[in-house]
PDB file of C-alpha atoms in Angstrom:
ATOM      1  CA  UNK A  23      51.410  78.137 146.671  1.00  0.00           C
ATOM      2  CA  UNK A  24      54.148  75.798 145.591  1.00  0.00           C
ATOM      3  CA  UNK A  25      57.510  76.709 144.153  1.00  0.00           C
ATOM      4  CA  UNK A  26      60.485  75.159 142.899  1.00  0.00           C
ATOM      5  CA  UNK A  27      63.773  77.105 143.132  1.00  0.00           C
ATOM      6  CA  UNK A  28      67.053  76.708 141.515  1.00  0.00           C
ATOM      7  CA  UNK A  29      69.356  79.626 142.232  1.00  0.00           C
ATOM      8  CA  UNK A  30      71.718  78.975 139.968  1.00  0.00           C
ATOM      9  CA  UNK A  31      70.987  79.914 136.426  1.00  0.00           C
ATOM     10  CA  UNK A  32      74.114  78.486 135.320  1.00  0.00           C
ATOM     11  CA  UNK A  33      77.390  76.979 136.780  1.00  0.00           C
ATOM     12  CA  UNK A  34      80.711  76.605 135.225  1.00  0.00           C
ATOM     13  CA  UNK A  35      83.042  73.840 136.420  1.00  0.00           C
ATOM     14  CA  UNK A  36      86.390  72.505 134.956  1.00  0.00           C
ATOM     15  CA  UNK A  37      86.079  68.658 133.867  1.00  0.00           C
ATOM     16  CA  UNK A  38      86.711  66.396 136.618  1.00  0.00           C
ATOM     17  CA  UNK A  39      85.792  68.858 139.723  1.00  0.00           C
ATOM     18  CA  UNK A  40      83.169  68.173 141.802  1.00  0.00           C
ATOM     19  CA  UNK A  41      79.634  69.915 141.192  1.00  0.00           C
ATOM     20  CA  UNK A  42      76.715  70.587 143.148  1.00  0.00           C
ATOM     21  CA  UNK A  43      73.689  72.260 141.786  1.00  0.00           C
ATOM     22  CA  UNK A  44      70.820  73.425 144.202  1.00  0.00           C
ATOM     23  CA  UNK A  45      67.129  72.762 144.404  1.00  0.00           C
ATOM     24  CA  UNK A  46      65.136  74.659 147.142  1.00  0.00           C
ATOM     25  CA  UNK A  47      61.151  73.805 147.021  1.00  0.00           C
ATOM     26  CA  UNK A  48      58.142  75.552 148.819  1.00  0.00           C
ATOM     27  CA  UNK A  49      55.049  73.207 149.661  1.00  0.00           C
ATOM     28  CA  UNK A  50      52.260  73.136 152.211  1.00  0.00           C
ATOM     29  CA  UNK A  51      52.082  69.641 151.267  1.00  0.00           C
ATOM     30  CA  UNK A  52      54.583  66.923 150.881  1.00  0.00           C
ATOM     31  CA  UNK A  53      56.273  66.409 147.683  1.00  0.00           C
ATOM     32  CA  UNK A  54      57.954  63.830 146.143  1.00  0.00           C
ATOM     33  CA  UNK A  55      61.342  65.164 144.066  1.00  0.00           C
ATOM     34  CA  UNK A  56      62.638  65.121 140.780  1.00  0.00           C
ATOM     35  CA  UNK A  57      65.448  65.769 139.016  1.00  0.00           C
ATOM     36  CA  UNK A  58      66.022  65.803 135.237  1.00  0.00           C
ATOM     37  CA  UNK A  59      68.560  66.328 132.322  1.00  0.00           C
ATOM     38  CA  UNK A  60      67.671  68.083 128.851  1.00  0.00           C
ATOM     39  CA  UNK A  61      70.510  67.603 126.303  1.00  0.00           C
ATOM     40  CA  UNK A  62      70.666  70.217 123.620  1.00  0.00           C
ATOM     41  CA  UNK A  63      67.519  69.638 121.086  1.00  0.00           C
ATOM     42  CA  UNK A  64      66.358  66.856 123.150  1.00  0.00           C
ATOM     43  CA  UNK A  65      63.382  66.026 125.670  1.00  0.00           C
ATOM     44  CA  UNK A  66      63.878  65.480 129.649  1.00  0.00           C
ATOM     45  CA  UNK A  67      65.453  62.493 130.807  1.00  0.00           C
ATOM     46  CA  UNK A  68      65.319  61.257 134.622  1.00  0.00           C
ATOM     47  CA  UNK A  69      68.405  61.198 136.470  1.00  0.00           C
ATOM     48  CA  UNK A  70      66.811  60.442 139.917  1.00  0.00           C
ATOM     49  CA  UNK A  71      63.932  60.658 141.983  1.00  0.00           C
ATOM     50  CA  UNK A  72      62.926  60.940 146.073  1.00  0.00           C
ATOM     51  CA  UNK A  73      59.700  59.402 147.007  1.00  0.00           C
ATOM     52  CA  UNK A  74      60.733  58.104 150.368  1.00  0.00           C
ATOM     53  CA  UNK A  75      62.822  56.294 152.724  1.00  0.00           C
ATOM     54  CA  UNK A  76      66.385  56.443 152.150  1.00  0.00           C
ATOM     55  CA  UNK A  77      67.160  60.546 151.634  1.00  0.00           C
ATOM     56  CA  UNK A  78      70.222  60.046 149.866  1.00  0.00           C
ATOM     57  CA  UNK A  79      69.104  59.089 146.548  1.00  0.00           C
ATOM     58  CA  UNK A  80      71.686  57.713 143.402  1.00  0.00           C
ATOM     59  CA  UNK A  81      70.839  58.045 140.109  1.00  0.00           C
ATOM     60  CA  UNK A  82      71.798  57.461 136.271  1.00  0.00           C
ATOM     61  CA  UNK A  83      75.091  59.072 135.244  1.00  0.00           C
ATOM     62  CA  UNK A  84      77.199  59.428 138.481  1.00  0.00           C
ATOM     63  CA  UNK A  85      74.860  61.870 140.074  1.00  0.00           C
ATOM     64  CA  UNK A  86      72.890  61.533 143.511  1.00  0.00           C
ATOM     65  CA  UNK A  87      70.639  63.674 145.389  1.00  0.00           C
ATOM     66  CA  UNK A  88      69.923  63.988 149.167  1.00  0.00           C
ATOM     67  CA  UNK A  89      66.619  65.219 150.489  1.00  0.00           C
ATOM     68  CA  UNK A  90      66.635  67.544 153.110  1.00  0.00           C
ATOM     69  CA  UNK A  91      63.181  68.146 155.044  1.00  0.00           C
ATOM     70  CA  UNK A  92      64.544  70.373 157.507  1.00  0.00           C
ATOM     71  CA  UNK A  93      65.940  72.837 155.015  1.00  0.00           C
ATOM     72  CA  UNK A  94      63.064  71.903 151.707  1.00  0.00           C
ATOM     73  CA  UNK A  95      66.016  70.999 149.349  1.00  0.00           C
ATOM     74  CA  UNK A  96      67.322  68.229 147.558  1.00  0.00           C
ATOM     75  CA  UNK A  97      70.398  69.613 145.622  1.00  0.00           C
ATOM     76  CA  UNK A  98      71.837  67.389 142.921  1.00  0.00           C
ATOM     77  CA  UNK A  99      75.442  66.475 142.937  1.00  0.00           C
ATOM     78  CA  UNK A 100      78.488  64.745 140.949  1.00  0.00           C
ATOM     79  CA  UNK A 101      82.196  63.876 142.526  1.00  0.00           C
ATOM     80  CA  UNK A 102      83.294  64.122 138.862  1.00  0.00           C
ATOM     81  CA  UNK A 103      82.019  65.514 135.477  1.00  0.00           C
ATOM     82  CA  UNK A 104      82.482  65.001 132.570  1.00  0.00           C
ATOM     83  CA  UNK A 105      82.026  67.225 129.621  1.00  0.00           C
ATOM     84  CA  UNK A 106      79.044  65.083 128.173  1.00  0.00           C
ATOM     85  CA  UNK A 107      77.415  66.433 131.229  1.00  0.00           C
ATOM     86  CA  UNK A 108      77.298  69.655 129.785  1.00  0.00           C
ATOM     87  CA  UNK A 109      73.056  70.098 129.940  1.00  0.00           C
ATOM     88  CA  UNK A 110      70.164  72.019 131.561  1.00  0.00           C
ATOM     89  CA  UNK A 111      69.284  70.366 135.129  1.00  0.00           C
ATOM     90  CA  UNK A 112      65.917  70.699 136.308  1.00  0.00           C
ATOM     91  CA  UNK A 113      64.638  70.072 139.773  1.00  0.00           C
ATOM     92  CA  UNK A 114      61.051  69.715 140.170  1.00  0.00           C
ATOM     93  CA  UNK A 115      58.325  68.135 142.199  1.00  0.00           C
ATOM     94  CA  UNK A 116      55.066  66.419 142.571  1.00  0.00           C
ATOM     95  CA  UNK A 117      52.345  67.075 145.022  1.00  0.00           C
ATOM     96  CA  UNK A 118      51.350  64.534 147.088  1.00  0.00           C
ATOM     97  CA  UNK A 119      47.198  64.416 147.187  1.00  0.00           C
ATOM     98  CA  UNK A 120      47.509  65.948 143.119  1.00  0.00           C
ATOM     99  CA  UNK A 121      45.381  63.987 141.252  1.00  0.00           C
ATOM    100  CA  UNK A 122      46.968  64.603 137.857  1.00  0.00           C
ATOM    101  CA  UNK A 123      50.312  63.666 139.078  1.00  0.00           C
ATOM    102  CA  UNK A 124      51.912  66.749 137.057  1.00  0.00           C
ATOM    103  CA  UNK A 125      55.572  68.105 137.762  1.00  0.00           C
ATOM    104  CA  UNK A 126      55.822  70.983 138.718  1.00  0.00           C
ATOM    105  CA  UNK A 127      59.352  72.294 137.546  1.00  0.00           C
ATOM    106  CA  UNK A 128      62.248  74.831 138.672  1.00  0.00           C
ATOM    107  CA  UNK A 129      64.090  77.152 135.849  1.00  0.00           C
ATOM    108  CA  UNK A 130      66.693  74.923 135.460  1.00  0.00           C
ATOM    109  CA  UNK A 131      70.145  75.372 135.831  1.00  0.00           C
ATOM    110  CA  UNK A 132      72.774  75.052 133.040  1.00  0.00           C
ATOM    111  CA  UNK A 133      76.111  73.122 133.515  1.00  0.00           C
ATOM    112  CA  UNK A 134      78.401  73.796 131.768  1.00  0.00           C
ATOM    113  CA  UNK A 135      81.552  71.694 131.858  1.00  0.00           C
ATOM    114  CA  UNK A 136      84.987  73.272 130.195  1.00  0.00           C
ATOM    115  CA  UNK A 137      87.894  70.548 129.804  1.00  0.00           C
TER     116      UNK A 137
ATOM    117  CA  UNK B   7      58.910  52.946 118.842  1.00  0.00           C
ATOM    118  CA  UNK B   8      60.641  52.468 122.291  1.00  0.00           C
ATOM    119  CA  UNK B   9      60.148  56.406 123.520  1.00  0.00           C
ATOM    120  CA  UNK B  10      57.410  59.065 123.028  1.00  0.00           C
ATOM    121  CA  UNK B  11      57.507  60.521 119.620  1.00  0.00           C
ATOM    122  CA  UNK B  12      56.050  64.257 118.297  1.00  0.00           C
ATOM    123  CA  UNK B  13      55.735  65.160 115.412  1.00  0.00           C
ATOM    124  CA  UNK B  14      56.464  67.789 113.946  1.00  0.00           C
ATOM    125  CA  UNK B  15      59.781  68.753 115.527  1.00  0.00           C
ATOM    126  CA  UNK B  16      59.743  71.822 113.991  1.00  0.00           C
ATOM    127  CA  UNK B  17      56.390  74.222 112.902  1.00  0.00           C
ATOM    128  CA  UNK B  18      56.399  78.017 112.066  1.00  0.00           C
ATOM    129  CA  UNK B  19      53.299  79.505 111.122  1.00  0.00           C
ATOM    130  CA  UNK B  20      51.551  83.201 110.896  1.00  0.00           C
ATOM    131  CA  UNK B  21      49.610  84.322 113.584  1.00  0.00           C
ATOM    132  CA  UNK B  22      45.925  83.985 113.555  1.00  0.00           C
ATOM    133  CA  UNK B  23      46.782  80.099 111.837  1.00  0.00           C
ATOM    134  CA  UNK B  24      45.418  77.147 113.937  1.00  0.00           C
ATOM    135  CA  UNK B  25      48.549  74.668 114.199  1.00  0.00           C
ATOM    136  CA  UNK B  26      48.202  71.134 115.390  1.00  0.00           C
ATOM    137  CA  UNK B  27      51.087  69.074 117.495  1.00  0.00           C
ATOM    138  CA  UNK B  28      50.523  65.273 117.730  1.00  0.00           C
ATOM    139  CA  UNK B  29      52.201  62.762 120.734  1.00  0.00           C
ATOM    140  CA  UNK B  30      52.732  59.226 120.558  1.00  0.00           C
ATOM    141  CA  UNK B  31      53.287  57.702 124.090  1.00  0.00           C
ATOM    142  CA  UNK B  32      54.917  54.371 124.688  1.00  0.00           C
ATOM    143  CA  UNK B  33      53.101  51.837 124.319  1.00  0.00           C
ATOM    144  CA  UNK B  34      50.884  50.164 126.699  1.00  0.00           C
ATOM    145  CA  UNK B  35      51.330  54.002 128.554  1.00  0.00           C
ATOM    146  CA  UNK B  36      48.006  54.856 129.725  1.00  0.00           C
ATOM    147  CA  UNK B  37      49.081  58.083 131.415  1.00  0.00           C
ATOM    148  CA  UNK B  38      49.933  60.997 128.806  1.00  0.00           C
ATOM    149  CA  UNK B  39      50.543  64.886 129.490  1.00  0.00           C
ATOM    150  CA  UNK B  40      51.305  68.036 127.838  1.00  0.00           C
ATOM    151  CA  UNK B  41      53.985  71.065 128.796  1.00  0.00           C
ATOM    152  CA  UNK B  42      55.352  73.572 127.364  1.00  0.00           C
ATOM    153  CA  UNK B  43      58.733  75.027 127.720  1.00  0.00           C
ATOM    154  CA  UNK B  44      59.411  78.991 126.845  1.00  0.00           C
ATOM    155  CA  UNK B  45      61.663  81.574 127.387  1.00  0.00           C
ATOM    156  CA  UNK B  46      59.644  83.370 129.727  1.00  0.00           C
ATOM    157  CA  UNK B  47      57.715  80.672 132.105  1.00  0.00           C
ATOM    158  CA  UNK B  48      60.168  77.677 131.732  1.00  0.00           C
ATOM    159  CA  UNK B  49      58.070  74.761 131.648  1.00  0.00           C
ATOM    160  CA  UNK B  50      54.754  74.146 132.312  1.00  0.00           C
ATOM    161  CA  UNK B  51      52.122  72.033 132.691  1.00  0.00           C
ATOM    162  CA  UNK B  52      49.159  71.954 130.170  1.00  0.00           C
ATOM    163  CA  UNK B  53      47.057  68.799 130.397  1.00  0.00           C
ATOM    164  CA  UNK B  54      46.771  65.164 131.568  1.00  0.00           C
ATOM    165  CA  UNK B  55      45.408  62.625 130.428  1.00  0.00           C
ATOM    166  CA  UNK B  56      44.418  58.995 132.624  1.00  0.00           C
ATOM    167  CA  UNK B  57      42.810  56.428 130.558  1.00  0.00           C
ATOM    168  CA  UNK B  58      38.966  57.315 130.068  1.00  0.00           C
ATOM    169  CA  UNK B  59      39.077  59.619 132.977  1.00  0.00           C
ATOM    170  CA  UNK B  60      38.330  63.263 132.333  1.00  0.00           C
ATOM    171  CA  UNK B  61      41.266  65.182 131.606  1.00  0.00           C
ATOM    172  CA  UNK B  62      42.973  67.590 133.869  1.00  0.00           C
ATOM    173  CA  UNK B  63      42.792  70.886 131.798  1.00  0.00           C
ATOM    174  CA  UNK B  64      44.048  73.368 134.511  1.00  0.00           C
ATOM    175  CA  UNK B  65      47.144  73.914 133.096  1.00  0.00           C
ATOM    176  CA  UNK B  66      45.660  75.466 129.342  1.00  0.00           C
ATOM    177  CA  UNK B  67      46.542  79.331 129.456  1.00  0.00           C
ATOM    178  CA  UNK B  68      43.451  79.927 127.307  1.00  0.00           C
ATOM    179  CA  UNK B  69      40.314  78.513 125.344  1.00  0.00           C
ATOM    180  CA  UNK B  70      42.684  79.060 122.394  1.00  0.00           C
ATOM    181  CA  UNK B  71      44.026  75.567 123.344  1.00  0.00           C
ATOM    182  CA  UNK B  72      42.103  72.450 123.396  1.00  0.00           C
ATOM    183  CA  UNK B  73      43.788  68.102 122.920  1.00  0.00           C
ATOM    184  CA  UNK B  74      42.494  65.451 122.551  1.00  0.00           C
ATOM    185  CA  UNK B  75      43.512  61.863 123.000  1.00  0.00           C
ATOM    186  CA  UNK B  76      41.724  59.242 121.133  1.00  0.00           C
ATOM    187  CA  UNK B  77      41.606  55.672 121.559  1.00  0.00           C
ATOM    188  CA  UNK B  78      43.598  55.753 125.285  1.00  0.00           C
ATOM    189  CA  UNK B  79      46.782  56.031 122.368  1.00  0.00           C
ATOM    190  CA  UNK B  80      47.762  59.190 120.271  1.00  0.00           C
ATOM    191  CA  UNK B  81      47.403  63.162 121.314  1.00  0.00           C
ATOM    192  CA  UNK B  82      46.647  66.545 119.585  1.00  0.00           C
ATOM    193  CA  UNK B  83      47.429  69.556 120.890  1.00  0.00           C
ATOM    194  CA  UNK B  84      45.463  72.551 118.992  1.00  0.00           C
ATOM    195  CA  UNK B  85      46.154  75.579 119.078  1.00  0.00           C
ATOM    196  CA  UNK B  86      43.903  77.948 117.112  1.00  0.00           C
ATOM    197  CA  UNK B  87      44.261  81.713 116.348  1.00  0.00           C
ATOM    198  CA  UNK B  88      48.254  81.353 117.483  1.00  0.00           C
ATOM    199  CA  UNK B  89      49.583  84.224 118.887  1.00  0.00           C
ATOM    200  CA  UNK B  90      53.006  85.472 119.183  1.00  0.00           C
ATOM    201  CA  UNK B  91      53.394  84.695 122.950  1.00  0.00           C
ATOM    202  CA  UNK B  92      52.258  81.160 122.172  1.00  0.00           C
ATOM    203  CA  UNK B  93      56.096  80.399 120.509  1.00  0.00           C
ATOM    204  CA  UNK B  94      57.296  77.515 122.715  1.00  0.00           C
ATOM    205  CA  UNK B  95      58.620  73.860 122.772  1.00  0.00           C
ATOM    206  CA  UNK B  96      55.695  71.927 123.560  1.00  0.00           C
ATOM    207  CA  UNK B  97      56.696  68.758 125.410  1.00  0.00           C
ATOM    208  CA  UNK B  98      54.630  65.700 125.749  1.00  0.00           C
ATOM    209  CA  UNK B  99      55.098  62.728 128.377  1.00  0.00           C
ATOM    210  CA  UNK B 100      53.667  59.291 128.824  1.00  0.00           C
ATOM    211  CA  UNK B 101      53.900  56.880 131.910  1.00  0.00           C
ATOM    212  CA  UNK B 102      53.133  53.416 132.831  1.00  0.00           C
ATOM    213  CA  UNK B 103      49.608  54.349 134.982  1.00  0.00           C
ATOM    214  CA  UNK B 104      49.997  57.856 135.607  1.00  0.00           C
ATOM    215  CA  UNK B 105      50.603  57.778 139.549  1.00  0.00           C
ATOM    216  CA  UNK B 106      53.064  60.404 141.738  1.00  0.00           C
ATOM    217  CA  UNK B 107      55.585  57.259 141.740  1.00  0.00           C
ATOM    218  CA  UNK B 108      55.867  56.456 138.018  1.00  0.00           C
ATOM    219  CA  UNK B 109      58.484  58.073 135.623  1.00  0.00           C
ATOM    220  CA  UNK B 110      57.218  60.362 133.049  1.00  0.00           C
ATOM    221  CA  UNK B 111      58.953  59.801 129.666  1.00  0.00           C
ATOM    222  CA  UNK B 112      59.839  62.537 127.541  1.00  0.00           C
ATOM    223  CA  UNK B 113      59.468  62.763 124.331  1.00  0.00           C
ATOM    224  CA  UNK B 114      61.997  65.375 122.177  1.00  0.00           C
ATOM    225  CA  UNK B 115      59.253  68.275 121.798  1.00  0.00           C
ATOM    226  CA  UNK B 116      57.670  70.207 119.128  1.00  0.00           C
ATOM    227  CA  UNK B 117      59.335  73.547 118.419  1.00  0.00           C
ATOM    228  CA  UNK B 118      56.348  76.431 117.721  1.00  0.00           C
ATOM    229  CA  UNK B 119      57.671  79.314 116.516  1.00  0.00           C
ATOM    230  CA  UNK B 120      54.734  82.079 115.786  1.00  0.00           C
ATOM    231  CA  UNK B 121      55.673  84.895 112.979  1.00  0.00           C
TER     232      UNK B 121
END
């Protein structure tokens, strides 16, 4: 079975500080990799995606990601934050060969930026 | 509009009352699914939808739920004889031709609260 795993059910950082939160997955398949941002009240936005080539992977906002066969993660991270990034992360992935394409998500983790 | 809209944001009912949720993908979108996000099981996948193709339907956690998607456009979730454990954010997403490589839009969800 296939799991997505973010040990971190919430991190505090101080504004400016570096942050990296972590995304472990479980396949028997390859997976392409996902991460997205839910604001307070709002839907999921995409901050960055792996589907190949390049494992170090830049996204919206500051953030990259770097995939990490070896080790099945692909852990999201910032040099700075800002307090706008104050949001639930989620990591999650989709199964090559699925037919329906669907993303299969982690429990998110919550950032939480103090100034 | 520009992103996937749901309507309505917010729906409380009785248990035992049928409730309906209705998505509207971006245009031209002919990829559209369903999730739902809880307290308990994060989020989930409930359905997908690819043009006239059959739906994917694994996702449902019971017959109490059915959607429909008419015209390739606008979806319904139903739910009918809601249940307390069925009190969620039900998410909806559209994308350009549903594929592993195309970005699923969110729209801002549907909050369900059962009484």
């Amino acid at each position: 079975a296939q799991s997505v795993t973010q040990l971190d059910s919430q991190v505090p950082v101080f504004e400016e500080a570096p942050v990296e939160l972590r995304c472990n997955y479980s396949s028997s398949v390859s997976v392409y990799l996902f991460w997205y941002v839910q604001y307070p009240n709002q839907g999921l936005q995409l901050l960055l995606k792996y589907l190949s080539g390049s494992t170090l992977v830049k996204g919206i906002n500051g953030f990259e990601a770097e995939f990490n066969k070896s080790q099945t993660s692909f852990h999201l991270r910032k040099p700075s934050v800002h307090i706008s990034d104050t949001a639930e992360y989620f990591c999650a992935v989709i199964l090559r060969g699925d037919s329906s394409y669907k993303l299969i998500f982690g429990s998110g983790t919550r950032l939480l930026v103090r100034p | 509009g520009a992103g996937v809209s749901q309507s309505p944001s917010n729906k409380v009912t009785e248990k035992g009352k049928d409730v309906e949720l209705r998505c509207d993908p971006i245009s031209g979108h002919t990829a559209l699914y369903w999730y739902r996000q809880s307290l308990g099981q994060g989020l989930e996948f409930l359905i997908y939808f690819q043009g006239n193709s059959a739906p994917d339907k694994s996702g449902l956690p019971s017959d109490r739920f059915s959607a429909e998607r008419t015209g390739g456009s606008v979806s319904t979730l139903t739910i009918q004889r809601t249940q307390q454990e069925d009190s969620a954010v039900y998410l909806c997403a559209s994308s350009v031709r549903g594929t592993s490589t195309d970005t699923q839009y969110f729209g801002p969800g549907t909050r369900l609260t059962v009484l």
